[in-house]
């Protein structure tokens, strides 16, 4: 017997491509713009969002029958805020180096529209196991775009990947810099992230006509 | 039909219970992890001070600190003396490195405690001074080590929330290393500080007596913050170094 049924597998694979939270639902754009200047930050952010979204989805799903509908948004907010604080504290205690990279982005996790969106749209109506898979899937879809954007921004903006100089040394003029290549400083600014996300959306839709809306 | 969970009384009780439960969970997490976090922060301070002194695992590329488990031992070995200057009086304090510079900056000038760490590396006496200021988004801080003529021998900067790829680069090695060899005093011996200058005529930072280092493109306000904290905080130690010379 397969570990996941066909329906469950779709929960994970759909958000990766055809229902991607960033490129299709256009959620979570703000954090995708803010933190993708470096690949490492993108990866750390993706993993943190995955932890918060998966656990949060399970918690909300377990509580779905007892949450009063009048204050459900506040309840969701409290759950995500509490989770983010716990994740931050645990990182500080057991992985101090990582927590320093993360600290700037903690606030961004709380305000991440994907998390509230999944609580509201999925966890309030589904069981814990399916909610967990949905959380993992959506966070992975979000992280995938983050890593792609971070990859191009760091490579073209700083000439490095994860801090390693891959295009040569810009001061000593080695590698690509020897033949006149210059770092594109514009890549480090947030507007370029929007353009990179735009290009990803363009490529994705031109490959899959079904995603293009009719007007 | 009205659901049981739609009642006002249920909503209010739910909210109250939730606040207590979440509060308890957070309080428990925070208090049980607090000793570990404090210990991590203490070791980080030791690593940063050692880094500024040149005791680190740098080879090339990014800044590398001494290993976490070796830091306390090395700190003991390299830092020979920790002193606190208060209102011109100096006293020894073996835990001076734990002084919260942010709090001291807010204190009355006559009550302000200025920590100073004296270390020895390769036979040279080094004076490490903590600094604290503000960048574009949040706090920035660091440690500067210097010889008795106030010539910088090493610097470490850190920040809380500067822009990744721009202002956050003050903690990258290419920037911190630029400070090594810079003079804090001008030619006639008055305190001048070091300016993080944009568009200066010395981008490779070869002239170390011009009191300037090359700025990071796109990080003007963070750079100004570094300039300001070096000027305001290191200046306070000038009398100590004057004293040192006269004796």
Tab-separated table of C-alpha atoms in Angstrom:
chain	number	residue	atom	x	y	z
A	1	UNK	CA	0.000	0.000	0.000
A	2	UNK	CA	1.266	3.375	-0.885
A	3	UNK	CA	2.163	5.662	1.960
A	4	UNK	CA	-0.061	8.410	0.588
A	5	UNK	CA	-3.280	7.983	-1.337
A	6	UNK	CA	-3.624	9.680	-4.713
A	7	UNK	CA	-5.694	12.458	-3.198
A	8	UNK	CA	-3.129	13.018	-0.469
A	9	UNK	CA	-0.264	13.159	-2.948
A	10	UNK	CA	-2.097	15.869	-4.849
A	11	UNK	CA	-2.141	17.964	-1.664
A	12	UNK	CA	1.634	18.061	-1.810
A	13	UNK	CA	2.276	18.225	-5.545
A	14	UNK	CA	-0.429	20.714	-6.546
A	15	UNK	CA	1.025	23.705	-4.696
A	16	UNK	CA	4.428	22.992	-6.216
A	17	UNK	CA	3.325	23.907	-9.723
A	18	UNK	CA	-0.255	24.316	-10.888
A	19	UNK	CA	-1.547	25.812	-7.679
A	20	UNK	CA	1.601	27.483	-6.419
A	21	UNK	CA	0.867	29.958	-3.613
A	22	UNK	CA	3.155	32.623	-5.048
A	23	UNK	CA	2.863	32.337	-8.801
A	24	UNK	CA	-0.769	31.241	-9.116
A	25	UNK	CA	-2.507	32.456	-5.958
A	26	UNK	CA	-0.207	35.483	-5.709
A	27	UNK	CA	0.108	35.152	-1.931
A	28	UNK	CA	3.198	35.687	0.192
A	29	UNK	CA	4.690	38.080	-2.333
A	30	UNK	CA	5.802	40.574	0.325
A	31	UNK	CA	8.187	38.197	2.068
A	32	UNK	CA	9.371	36.809	-1.274
A	33	UNK	CA	10.485	40.316	-2.190
A	34	UNK	CA	12.045	41.189	1.133
A	35	UNK	CA	14.327	38.291	1.901
A	36	UNK	CA	15.500	36.762	-1.362
A	37	UNK	CA	18.652	38.836	-1.895
A	38	UNK	CA	20.603	35.852	-0.571
A	39	UNK	CA	20.023	32.179	-1.205
A	40	UNK	CA	20.758	31.134	2.389
A	41	UNK	CA	18.108	33.467	3.776
A	42	UNK	CA	15.607	32.116	1.262
A	43	UNK	CA	16.255	28.532	2.344
A	44	UNK	CA	16.044	29.316	6.049
A	45	UNK	CA	12.822	31.233	5.503
A	46	UNK	CA	11.322	28.381	3.466
A	47	UNK	CA	12.095	25.828	6.205
A	48	UNK	CA	10.727	28.053	8.968
A	49	UNK	CA	7.514	28.704	7.083
A	50	UNK	CA	7.194	24.970	6.518
A	51	UNK	CA	7.460	24.255	10.252
A	52	UNK	CA	4.987	26.964	11.206
A	53	UNK	CA	2.493	26.176	8.454
A	54	UNK	CA	2.490	22.399	8.968
A	55	UNK	CA	2.157	22.564	12.758
A	56	UNK	CA	-0.274	25.476	12.601
A	57	UNK	CA	-2.491	23.673	10.121
A	58	UNK	CA	-2.634	20.626	12.406
A	59	UNK	CA	-3.435	22.735	15.482
A	60	UNK	CA	-6.192	24.667	13.709
A	61	UNK	CA	-7.547	21.450	12.216
A	62	UNK	CA	-7.720	19.792	15.653
A	63	UNK	CA	-9.523	22.847	17.033
A	64	UNK	CA	-11.793	23.356	14.022
A	65	UNK	CA	-14.961	22.129	15.737
A	66	UNK	CA	-14.551	24.234	18.859
A	67	UNK	CA	-13.361	27.548	17.408
A	68	UNK	CA	-16.137	30.169	17.577
A	69	UNK	CA	-16.571	31.479	14.035
A	70	UNK	CA	-16.845	35.086	15.242
A	71	UNK	CA	-13.264	35.192	16.471
A	72	UNK	CA	-11.705	32.557	14.225
A	73	UNK	CA	-9.280	35.015	12.557
A	74	UNK	CA	-7.968	36.142	15.947
A	75	UNK	CA	-7.603	32.520	17.033
A	76	UNK	CA	-5.608	31.779	13.878
A	77	UNK	CA	-3.448	34.806	14.468
A	78	UNK	CA	-2.750	33.775	18.051
A	79	UNK	CA	-1.796	30.267	16.941
A	80	UNK	CA	0.615	31.461	14.259
A	81	UNK	CA	2.141	34.139	16.498
A	82	UNK	CA	2.671	31.646	19.317
A	83	UNK	CA	4.239	29.117	16.937
A	84	UNK	CA	6.587	31.688	15.471
A	85	UNK	CA	7.737	32.748	18.937
A	86	UNK	CA	8.303	29.128	19.957
A	87	UNK	CA	10.224	28.363	16.736
A	88	UNK	CA	12.364	31.451	17.309
A	89	UNK	CA	13.092	30.569	20.952
A	90	UNK	CA	13.936	26.964	20.157
A	91	UNK	CA	16.303	28.062	17.393
A	92	UNK	CA	17.945	30.562	19.738
A	93	UNK	CA	18.507	27.860	22.327
A	94	UNK	CA	19.611	24.978	20.141
A	95	UNK	CA	20.812	26.511	16.884
A	96	UNK	CA	21.996	29.979	17.732
A	97	UNK	CA	23.774	30.622	14.430
A	98	UNK	CA	20.677	29.818	12.398
A	99	UNK	CA	18.472	31.934	14.621
A	100	UNK	CA	20.601	34.978	13.903
A	101	UNK	CA	19.991	34.551	10.186
A	102	UNK	CA	16.305	34.065	10.844
A	103	UNK	CA	15.640	36.830	13.359
A	104	UNK	CA	14.820	39.485	10.776
A	105	UNK	CA	12.238	37.310	9.125
A	106	UNK	CA	10.260	36.132	12.126
A	107	UNK	CA	7.872	39.054	11.828
A	108	UNK	CA	7.431	38.281	8.172
A	109	UNK	CA	6.301	34.740	8.973
A	110	UNK	CA	3.520	36.069	11.198
A	111	UNK	CA	2.245	38.373	8.477
A	112	UNK	CA	2.671	35.788	5.735
A	113	UNK	CA	-0.673	35.635	3.954
A	114	UNK	CA	-0.131	32.015	2.870
A	115	UNK	CA	-0.311	30.832	6.477
A	116	UNK	CA	-3.550	32.595	7.362
A	117	UNK	CA	-4.890	31.670	3.925
A	118	UNK	CA	-4.293	27.936	4.441
A	119	UNK	CA	-5.727	28.025	7.985
A	120	UNK	CA	-8.854	29.699	6.679
A	121	UNK	CA	-9.244	27.789	3.428
A	122	UNK	CA	-8.088	24.307	4.364
A	123	UNK	CA	-7.459	23.532	8.016
A	124	UNK	CA	-10.864	24.791	9.199
A	125	UNK	CA	-12.565	22.227	6.949
A	126	UNK	CA	-10.246	19.205	6.932
A	127	UNK	CA	-8.738	16.633	9.267
A	128	UNK	CA	-5.301	16.939	10.875
A	129	UNK	CA	-3.409	14.533	8.580
A	130	UNK	CA	-4.664	16.141	5.380
A	131	UNK	CA	-4.059	19.584	6.863
A	132	UNK	CA	-0.514	18.594	7.706
A	133	UNK	CA	0.110	17.479	4.097
A	134	UNK	CA	-1.504	20.634	2.796
A	135	UNK	CA	0.805	22.703	5.000
A	136	UNK	CA	3.899	20.858	3.828
A	137	UNK	CA	2.832	21.155	0.197
A	138	UNK	CA	2.059	24.848	0.268
A	139	UNK	CA	5.192	25.709	2.211
A	140	UNK	CA	7.229	23.684	-0.280
A	141	UNK	CA	5.619	25.512	-3.195
A	142	UNK	CA	6.371	28.820	-1.527
A	143	UNK	CA	9.922	27.739	-0.696
A	144	UNK	CA	10.560	26.554	-4.236
A	145	UNK	CA	9.852	29.995	-5.680
A	146	UNK	CA	11.851	31.626	-2.876
A	147	UNK	CA	14.876	29.474	-3.640
A	148	UNK	CA	14.636	30.129	-7.392
A	149	UNK	CA	14.388	33.887	-6.852
A	150	UNK	CA	17.144	33.826	-4.227
A	151	UNK	CA	19.381	31.836	-6.571
A	152	UNK	CA	19.142	34.352	-9.416
A	153	UNK	CA	19.309	37.415	-7.209
A	154	UNK	CA	22.399	36.311	-5.330
A	155	UNK	CA	24.120	34.971	-8.454
A	156	UNK	CA	23.525	38.041	-10.609
A	157	UNK	CA	23.597	40.608	-7.801
A	158	UNK	CA	26.625	39.525	-5.792
A	159	UNK	CA	28.241	36.889	-8.022
A	160	UNK	CA	28.032	34.403	-5.147
A	161	UNK	CA	25.900	31.421	-4.130
A	162	UNK	CA	25.455	30.682	-0.414
A	163	UNK	CA	28.368	33.078	0.080
A	164	UNK	CA	30.797	31.273	-2.253
A	165	UNK	CA	32.226	33.302	-5.097
A	166	UNK	CA	31.103	31.388	-8.185
A	167	UNK	CA	31.671	34.004	-10.863
A	168	UNK	CA	35.169	34.980	-9.761
A	169	UNK	CA	36.377	37.866	-7.625
A	170	UNK	CA	35.001	41.313	-8.526
A	171	UNK	CA	37.914	43.201	-6.943
A	172	UNK	CA	40.751	41.038	-8.226
A	173	UNK	CA	38.984	40.744	-11.612
A	174	UNK	CA	39.129	36.976	-11.969
A	175	UNK	CA	36.691	34.583	-13.642
A	176	UNK	CA	33.824	36.238	-15.496
A	177	UNK	CA	34.878	39.630	-14.196
A	178	UNK	CA	38.091	39.364	-16.219
A	179	UNK	CA	36.101	39.606	-19.451
A	180	UNK	CA	34.210	42.673	-18.320
A	181	UNK	CA	31.241	41.253	-16.383
A	182	UNK	CA	29.905	43.477	-13.601
A	183	UNK	CA	27.611	42.567	-10.702
A	184	UNK	CA	24.110	43.828	-11.268
A	185	UNK	CA	23.524	45.778	-8.049
A	186	UNK	CA	19.912	46.274	-9.082
A	187	UNK	CA	19.335	42.581	-8.361
A	188	UNK	CA	19.847	43.235	-4.651
A	189	UNK	CA	16.940	45.660	-4.500
A	190	UNK	CA	13.402	44.410	-3.846
A	191	UNK	CA	11.871	45.571	-7.173
A	192	UNK	CA	14.048	43.078	-9.033
A	193	UNK	CA	12.525	40.249	-6.980
A	194	UNK	CA	9.143	41.272	-8.310
A	195	UNK	CA	10.497	41.165	-11.855
A	196	UNK	CA	12.048	37.719	-11.275
A	197	UNK	CA	8.740	36.451	-9.840
A	198	UNK	CA	7.015	37.977	-12.869
A	199	UNK	CA	9.328	36.113	-15.215
A	200	UNK	CA	8.652	32.841	-13.385
A	201	UNK	CA	4.892	33.440	-13.714
A	202	UNK	CA	5.366	34.207	-17.426
A	203	UNK	CA	7.415	31.079	-18.091
A	204	UNK	CA	5.006	28.903	-16.114
A	205	UNK	CA	1.924	30.162	-17.943
A	206	UNK	CA	3.447	29.999	-21.376
A	207	UNK	CA	4.254	26.331	-20.749
A	208	UNK	CA	0.817	25.512	-19.391
A	209	UNK	CA	-2.006	27.235	-21.273
A	210	UNK	CA	-4.569	25.943	-18.780
A	211	UNK	CA	-3.281	28.438	-16.188
A	212	UNK	CA	-4.057	31.461	-18.367
A	213	UNK	CA	-7.335	33.117	-17.401
A	214	UNK	CA	-9.848	33.931	-20.143
A	215	UNK	CA	-11.007	37.479	-20.507
B	1	UNK	CA	-30.262	26.589	13.855
B	2	UNK	CA	-27.748	28.335	16.010
B	3	UNK	CA	-24.563	26.460	16.656
B	4	UNK	CA	-23.346	26.051	20.213
B	5	UNK	CA	-20.090	27.794	19.267
B	6	UNK	CA	-21.901	30.918	18.026
B	7	UNK	CA	-23.064	31.955	21.493
B	8	UNK	CA	-21.480	35.081	22.932
B	9	UNK	CA	-20.804	33.412	26.258
B	10	UNK	CA	-19.020	30.538	24.534
B	11	UNK	CA	-16.928	32.975	22.478
B	12	UNK	CA	-15.836	34.913	25.541
B	13	UNK	CA	-14.969	31.816	27.548
B	14	UNK	CA	-13.089	30.381	24.590
B	15	UNK	CA	-11.062	33.587	24.237
B	16	UNK	CA	-10.201	33.658	27.949
B	17	UNK	CA	-9.168	30.005	28.033
B	18	UNK	CA	-7.112	30.452	24.871
B	19	UNK	CA	-5.224	33.411	26.307
B	20	UNK	CA	-4.361	31.416	29.431
B	21	UNK	CA	-3.305	28.328	27.523
B	22	UNK	CA	-1.186	30.183	24.968
B	23	UNK	CA	0.293	32.420	27.661
B	24	UNK	CA	1.223	29.399	29.744
B	25	UNK	CA	2.778	27.583	26.805
B	26	UNK	CA	4.848	30.621	25.806
B	27	UNK	CA	5.896	31.380	29.356
B	28	UNK	CA	6.951	27.774	29.875
B	29	UNK	CA	8.954	27.714	26.638
B	30	UNK	CA	10.622	31.040	27.341
B	31	UNK	CA	11.579	30.276	30.927
B	32	UNK	CA	12.784	26.758	30.247
B	33	UNK	CA	14.962	27.884	27.336
B	34	UNK	CA	16.232	31.073	28.978
B	35	UNK	CA	19.417	29.658	30.551
B	36	UNK	CA	20.468	28.090	27.259
B	37	UNK	CA	19.807	31.281	25.324
B	38	UNK	CA	21.715	33.396	27.855
B	39	UNK	CA	24.635	31.000	27.645
B	40	UNK	CA	24.604	31.199	23.835
B	41	UNK	CA	24.614	34.980	23.986
B	42	UNK	CA	27.470	35.019	26.496
B	43	UNK	CA	29.590	32.784	24.271
B	44	UNK	CA	28.700	34.870	21.225
B	45	UNK	CA	30.048	37.965	22.991
B	46	UNK	CA	33.289	36.157	23.747
B	47	UNK	CA	33.562	35.017	20.136
B	48	UNK	CA	32.961	38.546	18.874
B	49	UNK	CA	35.556	40.082	21.172
B	50	UNK	CA	38.078	37.441	20.147
B	51	UNK	CA	37.209	38.032	16.501
B	52	UNK	CA	37.927	41.743	16.817
B	53	UNK	CA	41.274	40.858	18.390
B	54	UNK	CA	42.174	38.728	15.404
B	55	UNK	CA	41.658	35.437	17.257
B	56	UNK	CA	39.450	33.664	14.742
B	57	UNK	CA	39.377	30.891	12.183
B	58	UNK	CA	39.454	33.192	9.155
B	59	UNK	CA	41.148	31.841	6.079
B	60	UNK	CA	39.511	33.529	3.141
B	61	UNK	CA	35.993	34.511	2.254
B	62	UNK	CA	33.468	34.983	5.012
B	63	UNK	CA	34.078	35.725	8.674
B	64	UNK	CA	34.628	32.601	10.792
B	65	UNK	CA	34.660	32.673	14.583
B	66	UNK	CA	36.481	30.397	16.964
B	67	UNK	CA	34.456	27.280	17.724
B	68	UNK	CA	31.683	27.706	20.285
B	69	UNK	CA	33.063	25.096	22.666
B	70	UNK	CA	36.545	26.620	22.633
B	71	UNK	CA	35.438	30.235	23.074
B	72	UNK	CA	35.378	30.401	26.913
B	73	UNK	CA	38.824	28.835	27.161
B	74	UNK	CA	40.369	31.075	24.506
B	75	UNK	CA	38.694	34.116	26.028
B	76	UNK	CA	40.358	33.292	29.324
B	77	UNK	CA	43.671	32.866	27.555
B	78	UNK	CA	43.741	35.984	25.391
B	79	UNK	CA	41.881	38.553	27.496
B	80	UNK	CA	44.270	39.374	30.301
B	81	UNK	CA	42.302	42.124	31.954
B	82	UNK	CA	38.783	43.529	31.883
B	83	UNK	CA	38.265	46.995	33.240
B	84	UNK	CA	35.374	49.379	33.711
B	85	UNK	CA	35.830	53.135	33.424
B	86	UNK	CA	33.289	55.164	35.326
B	87	UNK	CA	33.589	58.928	35.587
B	88	UNK	CA	37.337	58.798	34.921
B	89	UNK	CA	37.961	56.098	37.545
B	90	UNK	CA	39.045	52.667	36.387
B	91	UNK	CA	38.349	49.419	38.183
B	92	UNK	CA	38.748	45.766	37.323
B	93	UNK	CA	35.704	43.633	36.658
B	94	UNK	CA	36.027	40.066	35.440
B	95	UNK	CA	32.544	40.179	33.941
B	96	UNK	CA	32.828	43.544	32.201
B	97	UNK	CA	32.024	41.908	28.887
B	98	UNK	CA	28.487	41.251	30.075
B	99	UNK	CA	27.753	44.977	30.519
B	100	UNK	CA	24.783	46.025	28.394
B	101	UNK	CA	26.114	48.893	26.273
B	102	UNK	CA	22.630	49.924	25.202
B	103	UNK	CA	21.608	50.550	28.814
B	104	UNK	CA	24.860	52.336	29.625
B	105	UNK	CA	24.395	54.684	26.659
B	106	UNK	CA	21.076	55.807	28.070
B	107	UNK	CA	22.569	56.414	31.522
B	108	UNK	CA	23.791	59.712	32.896
B	109	UNK	CA	27.333	60.460	31.543
B	110	UNK	CA	28.867	60.542	35.024
B	111	UNK	CA	27.281	57.185	35.913
B	112	UNK	CA	28.004	55.539	32.585
B	113	UNK	CA	30.181	52.441	32.843
B	114	UNK	CA	32.600	51.997	29.965
B	115	UNK	CA	33.963	48.461	29.592
B	116	UNK	CA	37.400	47.913	28.095
B	117	UNK	CA	39.097	44.587	27.478
B	118	UNK	CA	42.846	44.313	27.419
B	119	UNK	CA	44.212	41.365	25.549
B	120	UNK	CA	47.481	40.073	24.329
B	121	UNK	CA	48.095	38.393	21.012
B	122	UNK	CA	51.490	37.539	19.493
B	123	UNK	CA	53.166	39.787	22.056
B	124	UNK	CA	51.066	42.835	21.155
B	125	UNK	CA	48.844	44.501	23.706
B	126	UNK	CA	45.378	45.123	22.318
B	127	UNK	CA	42.530	47.212	23.683
B	128	UNK	CA	39.039	46.038	22.689
B	129	UNK	CA	36.136	48.446	23.002
B	130	UNK	CA	32.434	47.672	22.460
B	131	UNK	CA	30.358	50.132	20.431
B	132	UNK	CA	26.621	50.457	19.907
B	133	UNK	CA	24.528	52.567	17.547
B	134	UNK	CA	21.688	52.544	15.102
B	135	UNK	CA	21.590	51.608	11.430
B	136	UNK	CA	18.767	51.963	8.949
B	137	UNK	CA	16.203	49.592	10.474
B	138	UNK	CA	17.437	48.686	13.905
B	139	UNK	CA	20.391	48.502	16.249
B	140	UNK	CA	23.950	47.927	15.083
B	141	UNK	CA	26.884	47.163	17.356
B	142	UNK	CA	30.385	45.845	17.321
B	143	UNK	CA	33.837	45.626	18.874
B	144	UNK	CA	36.956	47.501	17.792
B	145	UNK	CA	40.423	46.445	18.895
B	146	UNK	CA	43.304	48.903	18.789
B	147	UNK	CA	46.850	49.407	19.969
B	148	UNK	CA	47.866	52.086	22.487
B	149	UNK	CA	48.111	54.691	19.688
B	150	UNK	CA	44.455	54.104	18.793
B	151	UNK	CA	45.304	52.450	15.497
B	152	UNK	CA	42.651	49.852	14.707
B	153	UNK	CA	43.884	46.261	14.771
B	154	UNK	CA	40.571	44.567	14.115
B	155	UNK	CA	36.881	45.234	14.011
B	156	UNK	CA	33.686	43.275	14.307
B	157	UNK	CA	30.240	44.631	13.424
B	158	UNK	CA	26.816	43.096	13.757
B	159	UNK	CA	23.268	44.254	13.219
B	160	UNK	CA	19.749	43.328	14.154
B	161	UNK	CA	17.821	43.997	10.996
B	162	UNK	CA	19.765	45.677	8.209
B	163	UNK	CA	18.812	44.869	4.615
B	164	UNK	CA	20.295	41.536	3.447
B	165	UNK	CA	22.814	42.083	0.683
B	166	UNK	CA	23.110	45.805	1.452
B	167	UNK	CA	23.425	47.165	5.002
B	168	UNK	CA	23.722	43.645	6.375
B	169	UNK	CA	27.105	43.470	4.662
B	170	UNK	CA	28.689	45.432	7.518
B	171	UNK	CA	29.221	42.025	9.134
B	172	UNK	CA	30.976	40.691	6.055
B	173	UNK	CA	34.693	40.323	6.195
B	174	UNK	CA	35.513	42.533	3.215
B	175	UNK	CA	34.038	45.483	5.086
B	176	UNK	CA	35.338	44.715	8.591
B	177	UNK	CA	38.847	44.026	7.316
B	178	UNK	CA	38.991	47.503	5.754
B	179	UNK	CA	39.196	48.981	9.249
B	180	UNK	CA	42.440	47.237	10.138
B	181	UNK	CA	45.262	49.753	10.239
B	182	UNK	CA	42.990	52.816	10.201
B	183	UNK	CA	43.929	55.623	12.568
B	184	UNK	CA	41.320	56.943	14.988
B	185	UNK	CA	43.391	60.044	15.715
B	186	UNK	CA	44.398	62.677	13.180
B	187	UNK	CA	48.024	63.686	12.551
B	188	UNK	CA	48.111	66.077	15.508
B	189	UNK	CA	46.714	63.496	17.919
B	190	UNK	CA	43.128	64.711	18.207
B	191	UNK	CA	40.274	62.235	18.049
B	192	UNK	CA	38.808	62.086	14.549
B	193	UNK	CA	37.167	58.670	14.274
B	194	UNK	CA	36.756	56.736	11.051
B	195	UNK	CA	34.297	57.798	8.379
B	196	UNK	CA	32.567	55.251	6.179
B	197	UNK	CA	32.904	57.345	3.040
B	198	UNK	CA	31.156	56.861	-0.250
B	199	UNK	CA	32.834	57.909	-3.464
B	200	UNK	CA	36.194	58.374	-1.815
B	201	UNK	CA	39.345	58.391	-3.875
B	202	UNK	CA	40.670	55.309	-2.130
B	203	UNK	CA	38.286	52.427	-2.897
B	204	UNK	CA	40.910	49.780	-2.229
B	205	UNK	CA	41.536	51.360	1.156
B	206	UNK	CA	45.283	51.614	0.757
B	207	UNK	CA	45.765	54.898	2.636
B	208	UNK	CA	45.252	53.918	6.259
B	209	UNK	CA	45.935	57.362	7.736
B	210	UNK	CA	43.065	59.182	6.031
B	211	UNK	CA	40.462	58.133	8.675
B	212	UNK	CA	38.229	56.791	5.915
B	213	UNK	CA	37.069	53.387	4.720
B	214	UNK	CA	35.174	52.704	1.523
B	215	UNK	CA	31.395	52.490	1.961
B	216	UNK	CA	29.105	49.677	0.810
B	217	UNK	CA	27.019	50.643	-2.227
B	218	UNK	CA	23.343	50.903	-1.344
B	219	UNK	CA	23.981	51.028	2.391
B	220	UNK	CA	24.472	54.744	3.016
B	221	UNK	CA	22.428	55.011	6.196
B	222	UNK	CA	23.910	51.868	7.730
B	223	UNK	CA	27.378	53.193	6.857
B	224	UNK	CA	26.563	56.527	8.472
B	225	UNK	CA	25.433	54.596	11.552
B	226	UNK	CA	28.800	52.825	11.724
B	227	UNK	CA	30.613	56.165	11.390
B	228	UNK	CA	28.460	57.692	14.124
B	229	UNK	CA	28.881	54.882	16.653
B	230	UNK	CA	32.640	54.782	16.139
B	231	UNK	CA	32.861	58.541	16.671
B	232	UNK	CA	30.581	58.771	19.679
B	233	UNK	CA	31.620	55.630	21.565
B	234	UNK	CA	35.358	55.407	20.965
B	235	UNK	CA	35.853	59.092	21.725
B	236	UNK	CA	34.906	58.423	25.364
B	237	UNK	CA	38.028	56.277	25.764
B	238	UNK	CA	40.414	58.965	24.500
B	239	UNK	CA	41.270	60.185	28.050
B	240	UNK	CA	42.199	56.628	29.014
B	241	UNK	CA	44.640	56.354	26.114
B	242	UNK	CA	46.057	59.833	26.887
B	243	UNK	CA	46.675	58.657	30.442
B	244	UNK	CA	48.320	55.516	29.157
B	245	UNK	CA	50.791	57.540	27.117
B	246	UNK	CA	51.625	60.000	29.874
B	247	UNK	CA	52.456	57.284	32.357
